[in-house]
Amino acid sequence: MTEHVEWSEPEAVAAPASAAVTPADAADAARLVAFGLQPKLQPARDQEYADLLRRYREDPPFARLADAVATGLGLIVLEVSPRAGMAVTAAEDSVFAVRMGDYARRTSADGGDRFLHGLAHLAVAAMAFPRPEDLADDGYIGRVTVNGVDAFVRQACNRLEQRAAEQGENTDPASDAPGLEAAWRIWARRSATGATKDARRLAGSTTGIVAKAVTFLTDSGFLQRTGDDNGGTYRTTARYQLQVRDLAGGAAMAELLELGVVPVTDGTPTLLPPEDTDDLELVADAGLPFHSA
């Protein structure tokens, strides 16, 4: 006689676990971050890079893995898109961080000149993106020239000198004093080009300092050189726009804007204030593409 066996209701099938991360996935994620660390590499010119970017956008687990790899390297992902690639910036404690002191040592600059190099970078950022809406518009392309940046800073120096005179402040050089008020004293009294027999631009002149800044930004994939007029003409890249949105220098940028020295996008400066400035606000922490320490 066959015994009747009662069957219980089948247990609910467990939800399938997420697919395990494979070494190949980790390698692909690291490869994407490596592409992001090559700022001049354009996704449109590298099929593997473009494929990994597409995978990042279409495969959320892979995107999280790539973000984790970047975080582990001390990198901050600013944007992942066809226009910017995998745009990353280094956190302050990252091995990839570029510090102002390191940059200045490359220029063999003394203490006063290091501050001028920082001011040159600040001025390039201010001229490239003079309005908050320029930073917010992904399609915006800023344009600067070496001579235009120098003229822009000199106009700011004039404004600061006028303000100091009106307030009865000491206008003698004080190169060890902090802040923009000290910088104009140094910049205004420095030769714009220097003097050589063959008319070469001296590295220690103010246009030489600006040229060093834009060369660094070009080598870093933030600017593209477009011509030789006015000491060199440059256009911004998507990476530079993202970098200026993200990084430090907001207080000094705000001080420049308060002076009313408002540049225009063809690289030439003007003292005319923009229209409707009541709601003009600077994006927080806009400025230098490296850390100040």
CSV table of C-alpha atoms in Angstrom, one decimal:
chain,number,residue,atom,x,y,z
A,1,MET,CA,0.0,0.0,0.0
A,2,THR,CA,1.4,3.2,-1.0
A,3,GLU,CA,1.7,5.8,1.7
A,4,HIS,CA,0.3,9.2,0.8
A,5,VAL,CA,2.8,11.9,1.3
A,6,GLU,CA,1.6,15.4,1.8
A,7,TRP,CA,3.8,18.0,0.2
A,8,SER,CA,4.1,21.4,1.8
A,9,GLU,CA,3.9,24.6,-0.3
A,10,PRO,CA,7.3,25.2,-2.0
A,11,GLU,CA,9.4,27.8,-0.3
A,12,ALA,CA,9.7,31.1,-2.0
A,13,VAL,CA,12.6,31.2,-4.4
A,14,ALA,CA,15.3,33.5,-3.1
A,15,ALA,CA,15.9,36.6,-5.2
A,16,PRO,CA,18.9,36.0,-7.4
A,17,ALA,CA,22.1,37.5,-5.9
A,18,SER,CA,23.8,40.3,-7.8
A,19,ALA,CA,26.4,38.9,-10.2
A,20,ALA,CA,29.7,38.7,-8.6
A,21,VAL,CA,32.3,41.2,-9.6
A,22,THR,CA,34.9,39.4,-11.7
A,23,PRO,CA,38.6,40.3,-12.1
A,24,ALA,CA,37.7,41.3,-15.7
A,25,ASP,CA,35.1,43.8,-14.4
A,26,ALA,CA,37.6,45.3,-11.9
A,27,ALA,CA,40.2,45.6,-14.7
A,28,ASP,CA,37.7,47.4,-16.9
A,29,ALA,CA,36.7,49.8,-14.2
A,30,ALA,CA,40.4,50.5,-13.4
A,31,ARG,CA,41.0,51.0,-17.1
A,32,LEU,CA,38.2,53.6,-17.3
A,33,VAL,CA,39.7,55.5,-14.4
A,34,ALA,CA,43.1,55.3,-16.1
A,35,PHE,CA,41.6,56.8,-19.2
A,36,GLY,CA,40.2,59.6,-17.0
A,37,LEU,CA,43.7,60.3,-15.8
A,38,GLN,CA,44.8,61.1,-19.3
A,39,PRO,CA,43.2,64.5,-19.7
A,40,LYS,CA,44.1,65.1,-23.3
A,41,LEU,CA,42.6,61.8,-24.5
A,42,GLN,CA,39.3,62.3,-26.2
A,43,PRO,CA,36.7,59.4,-26.1
A,44,ALA,CA,35.8,60.1,-29.7
A,45,ARG,CA,39.3,59.1,-30.7
A,46,ASP,CA,39.6,56.0,-28.7
A,47,GLN,CA,37.1,53.2,-29.2
A,48,GLU,CA,37.9,51.3,-26.0
A,49,TYR,CA,37.4,54.5,-24.0
A,50,ALA,CA,34.1,55.2,-25.7
A,51,ASP,CA,32.9,51.6,-25.0
A,52,LEU,CA,33.8,51.8,-21.3
A,53,LEU,CA,32.0,55.2,-21.0
A,54,ARG,CA,28.9,53.6,-22.6
A,55,ARG,CA,29.1,50.7,-20.2
A,56,TYR,CA,29.4,53.1,-17.3
A,57,ARG,CA,26.2,54.9,-18.4
A,58,GLU,CA,24.3,51.7,-19.1
A,59,ASP,CA,25.5,49.4,-16.4
A,60,PRO,CA,24.9,50.8,-12.9
A,61,PRO,CA,26.9,48.0,-11.1
A,62,PHE,CA,29.8,48.7,-13.3
A,63,ALA,CA,29.4,52.5,-12.7
A,64,ARG,CA,29.5,51.9,-8.9
A,65,LEU,CA,32.6,49.8,-9.3
A,66,ALA,CA,34.4,52.4,-11.3
A,67,ASP,CA,33.4,55.1,-8.8
A,68,ALA,CA,34.8,52.9,-6.0
A,69,VAL,CA,38.1,52.5,-7.9
A,70,ALA,CA,38.3,56.2,-8.3
A,71,THR,CA,37.5,56.8,-4.6
A,72,GLY,CA,40.2,54.3,-3.5
A,73,LEU,CA,42.7,56.3,-5.5
A,74,GLY,CA,41.7,59.5,-3.9
A,75,LEU,CA,39.9,60.8,-6.9
A,76,ILE,CA,36.6,62.6,-7.2
A,77,VAL,CA,34.5,61.9,-10.3
A,78,LEU,CA,33.2,65.2,-11.6
A,79,GLU,CA,31.4,63.9,-14.7
A,80,VAL,CA,31.3,60.9,-16.9
A,81,SER,CA,30.0,61.8,-20.4
A,82,PRO,CA,31.0,61.7,-24.1
A,83,ARG,CA,32.0,65.4,-24.0
A,84,ALA,CA,34.3,65.2,-20.9
A,85,GLY,CA,35.1,61.5,-20.7
A,86,MET,CA,35.7,60.4,-17.2
A,87,ALA,CA,36.6,63.7,-15.7
A,88,VAL,CA,38.2,63.3,-12.3
A,89,THR,CA,40.0,65.6,-9.8
A,90,ALA,CA,42.3,64.7,-7.0
A,91,ALA,CA,41.2,65.0,-3.4
A,92,GLU,CA,43.6,66.8,-1.2
A,93,ASP,CA,45.1,63.6,0.2
A,94,SER,CA,45.4,61.8,-3.1
A,95,VAL,CA,48.8,60.8,-4.6
A,96,PHE,CA,47.6,62.5,-7.8
A,97,ALA,CA,47.0,65.9,-6.1
A,98,VAL,CA,49.0,68.7,-7.7
A,99,ARG,CA,50.0,71.3,-5.1
A,100,MET,CA,50.7,74.9,-5.6
A,101,GLY,CA,54.1,74.6,-3.9
A,102,ASP,CA,55.1,71.8,-6.3
A,103,TYR,CA,53.9,73.8,-9.3
A,104,ALA,CA,55.8,76.9,-8.1
A,105,ARG,CA,59.0,74.9,-7.6
A,106,ARG,CA,58.8,73.9,-11.3
A,107,THR,CA,59.0,77.6,-12.1
A,108,SER,CA,62.0,78.2,-9.9
A,109,ALA,CA,59.9,81.0,-8.3
A,110,ASP,CA,60.7,82.7,-5.0
A,111,GLY,CA,58.0,83.2,-2.4
A,112,GLY,CA,56.6,86.4,-3.9
A,113,ASP,CA,56.5,84.9,-7.4
A,114,ARG,CA,54.6,81.8,-6.2
A,115,PHE,CA,51.8,84.0,-5.1
A,116,LEU,CA,51.8,85.7,-8.6
A,117,HIS,CA,51.6,82.3,-10.3
A,118,GLY,CA,48.5,81.5,-8.2
A,119,LEU,CA,47.0,84.9,-9.1
A,120,ALA,CA,47.7,84.1,-12.8
A,121,HIS,CA,45.7,80.9,-12.5
A,122,LEU,CA,42.9,82.7,-10.7
A,123,ALA,CA,42.8,85.4,-13.4
A,124,VAL,CA,42.7,82.8,-16.2
A,125,ALA,CA,39.7,81.1,-14.5
A,126,ALA,CA,37.9,84.5,-14.0
A,127,MET,CA,38.4,85.5,-17.6
A,128,ALA,CA,37.4,82.1,-19.0
A,129,PHE,CA,34.2,82.0,-17.0
A,130,PRO,CA,33.3,85.5,-16.0
A,131,ARG,CA,29.7,84.7,-15.1
A,132,PRO,CA,28.0,82.0,-13.1
A,133,GLU,CA,25.8,81.1,-16.1
A,134,ASP,CA,29.0,80.4,-18.1
A,135,LEU,CA,30.0,77.8,-15.6
A,136,ALA,CA,26.5,76.3,-15.6
A,137,ASP,CA,26.2,76.1,-19.4
A,138,ASP,CA,27.8,72.9,-20.7
A,139,GLY,CA,28.0,74.3,-24.2
A,140,TYR,CA,29.9,77.4,-23.1
A,141,ILE,CA,33.5,77.8,-24.4
A,142,GLY,CA,35.7,80.5,-22.8
A,143,ARG,CA,38.6,82.1,-24.6
A,144,VAL,CA,41.6,83.8,-23.2
A,145,THR,CA,44.9,85.3,-24.3
A,146,VAL,CA,48.1,85.7,-22.4
A,147,ASN,CA,48.2,89.5,-23.0
A,148,GLY,CA,44.5,89.8,-22.1
A,149,VAL,CA,45.0,88.0,-18.8
A,150,ASP,CA,47.9,90.2,-17.9
A,151,ALA,CA,45.9,93.4,-18.8
A,152,PHE,CA,43.0,92.0,-16.8
A,153,VAL,CA,45.2,91.6,-13.7
A,154,ARG,CA,46.7,95.0,-14.2
A,155,GLN,CA,43.3,96.6,-14.3
A,156,ALA,CA,42.4,94.9,-11.1
A,157,CYS,CA,45.7,96.2,-9.7
A,158,ASN,CA,44.7,99.7,-10.7
A,159,ARG,CA,41.3,99.3,-9.0
A,160,LEU,CA,43.0,98.0,-5.8
A,161,GLU,CA,45.5,100.9,-5.8
A,162,GLN,CA,42.7,103.4,-6.2
A,163,ARG,CA,40.8,101.8,-3.4
A,164,ALA,CA,43.9,101.8,-1.1
A,165,ALA,CA,44.5,105.5,-1.9
A,166,GLU,CA,40.9,106.4,-1.2
A,167,GLN,CA,41.1,104.7,2.2
A,168,GLY,CA,44.5,106.1,3.0
A,169,GLU,CA,46.2,102.7,3.1
A,170,ASN,CA,49.9,102.2,2.7
A,171,THR,CA,50.6,101.4,-1.0
A,172,ASP,CA,54.3,100.4,-0.5
A,173,PRO,CA,55.2,96.9,-1.6
A,174,ALA,CA,54.4,94.2,1.1
A,175,SER,CA,55.2,91.0,-0.6
A,176,ASP,CA,54.8,88.9,2.5
A,177,ALA,CA,51.3,90.1,3.2
A,178,PRO,CA,48.5,87.6,2.5
A,179,GLY,CA,45.6,88.2,0.1
A,180,LEU,CA,44.9,90.0,-3.1
A,181,GLU,CA,45.8,93.4,-1.6
A,182,ALA,CA,49.4,92.3,-1.4
A,183,ALA,CA,49.5,90.7,-4.9
A,184,TRP,CA,48.6,93.9,-6.8
A,185,ARG,CA,51.7,95.7,-5.3
A,186,ILE,CA,53.9,93.0,-6.7
A,187,TRP,CA,52.2,92.5,-10.0
A,188,ALA,CA,51.8,96.2,-10.8
A,189,ARG,CA,55.5,96.9,-10.3
A,190,ARG,CA,56.7,93.8,-12.3
A,191,SER,CA,57.5,94.3,-16.0
A,192,ALA,CA,54.9,92.9,-18.3
A,193,THR,CA,57.5,91.4,-20.7
A,194,GLY,CA,61.0,92.0,-19.4
A,195,ALA,CA,63.7,93.2,-21.7
A,196,THR,CA,65.9,91.0,-23.8
A,197,LYS,CA,68.0,91.8,-26.9
A,198,ASP,CA,65.9,89.4,-29.0
A,199,ALA,CA,62.6,90.6,-27.5
A,200,ARG,CA,61.9,87.3,-25.9
A,201,ARG,CA,59.4,87.2,-23.0
A,202,LEU,CA,61.2,86.8,-19.6
A,203,ALA,CA,59.9,83.9,-17.5
A,204,GLY,CA,59.7,86.3,-14.5
A,205,SER,CA,57.7,88.9,-16.3
A,206,THR,CA,54.0,89.0,-15.7
A,207,THR,CA,53.2,87.8,-19.2
A,208,GLY,CA,55.8,85.1,-18.7
A,209,ILE,CA,54.0,84.0,-15.5
A,210,VAL,CA,50.7,83.9,-17.3
A,211,ALA,CA,52.3,81.9,-20.2
A,212,LYS,CA,53.5,79.4,-17.7
A,213,ALA,CA,50.0,79.1,-16.2
A,214,VAL,CA,48.3,78.5,-19.6
A,215,THR,CA,51.0,76.1,-20.7
A,216,PHE,CA,50.3,74.1,-17.5
A,217,LEU,CA,46.6,74.2,-18.1
A,218,THR,CA,47.1,73.1,-21.7
A,219,ASP,CA,49.3,70.2,-20.7
A,220,SER,CA,46.7,69.2,-18.2
A,221,GLY,CA,43.9,69.1,-20.8
A,222,PHE,CA,42.1,72.2,-19.4
A,223,LEU,CA,42.9,74.6,-22.3
A,224,GLN,CA,43.6,74.1,-26.0
A,225,ARG,CA,45.9,76.5,-27.8
A,226,THR,CA,44.2,78.1,-30.8
A,227,GLY,CA,46.7,80.7,-32.1
A,228,ASP,CA,49.7,83.0,-31.4
A,229,ASP,CA,48.0,86.3,-31.3
A,230,ASN,CA,48.2,88.5,-28.1
A,231,GLY,CA,50.9,86.3,-26.6
A,232,GLY,CA,49.0,83.1,-27.3
A,233,THR,CA,45.2,82.4,-27.6
A,234,TYR,CA,43.4,79.5,-25.8
A,235,ARG,CA,40.0,78.0,-25.5
A,236,THR,CA,38.6,76.1,-22.6
A,237,THR,CA,37.7,72.4,-22.5
A,238,ALA,CA,34.9,70.7,-20.7
A,239,ARG,CA,37.3,69.4,-18.1
A,240,TYR,CA,38.4,72.9,-17.2
A,241,GLN,CA,34.8,74.1,-16.8
A,242,LEU,CA,34.2,71.2,-14.4
A,243,GLN,CA,37.4,71.9,-12.6
A,244,VAL,CA,36.6,75.6,-12.1
A,245,ARG,CA,33.2,74.6,-10.8
A,246,ASP,CA,34.7,72.4,-8.2
A,247,LEU,CA,37.9,73.7,-6.9
A,248,ALA,CA,39.3,76.4,-4.5
A,249,GLY,CA,39.7,80.1,-4.8
A,250,GLY,CA,36.2,81.4,-4.4
A,251,ALA,CA,37.1,84.2,-2.0
A,252,ALA,CA,39.7,85.7,-4.3
A,253,MET,CA,37.5,85.3,-7.4
A,254,ALA,CA,34.7,87.1,-5.6
A,255,GLU,CA,37.1,89.9,-4.7
A,256,LEU,CA,38.0,90.3,-8.4
A,257,LEU,CA,34.4,90.5,-9.4
A,258,GLU,CA,33.7,93.1,-6.7
A,259,LEU,CA,36.3,95.3,-8.3
A,260,GLY,CA,34.1,95.5,-11.4
A,261,VAL,CA,36.9,94.3,-13.7
A,262,VAL,CA,34.7,92.2,-16.0
A,263,PRO,CA,36.4,90.4,-18.9
A,264,VAL,CA,34.8,89.6,-22.2
A,265,THR,CA,35.1,86.3,-24.0
A,266,ASP,CA,37.5,87.4,-26.8
A,267,GLY,CA,40.3,87.6,-24.3
A,268,THR,CA,40.3,91.4,-24.0
A,269,PRO,CA,39.5,93.0,-20.6
A,270,THR,CA,37.1,95.8,-19.9
A,271,LEU,CA,36.2,97.8,-16.8
A,272,LEU,CA,32.6,98.1,-17.7
A,273,PRO,CA,30.3,96.2,-15.3
A,274,PRO,CA,27.8,93.7,-16.7
A,275,GLU,CA,24.1,94.4,-16.9
A,276,ASP,CA,21.8,93.2,-14.1
A,277,THR,CA,24.5,92.4,-11.6
A,278,ASP,CA,22.2,92.4,-8.6
A,279,ASP,CA,22.0,88.6,-8.7
A,280,LEU,CA,25.6,88.0,-9.6
A,281,GLU,CA,27.0,85.2,-7.5
A,282,LEU,CA,30.1,83.2,-7.9
A,283,VAL,CA,30.0,79.4,-7.9
A,284,ALA,CA,31.4,78.3,-4.6
A,285,ASP,CA,35.1,77.2,-4.6
A,286,ALA,CA,35.8,78.2,-8.2
A,287,GLY,CA,39.4,78.8,-9.0
A,288,LEU,CA,42.8,77.0,-8.9
A,289,PRO,CA,43.2,73.5,-10.5
A,290,PHE,CA,45.4,72.4,-7.6
A,291,HIS,CA,45.6,72.4,-3.8
A,292,SER,CA,47.1,75.3,-2.0
A,293,ALA,CA,49.2,73.4,0.4
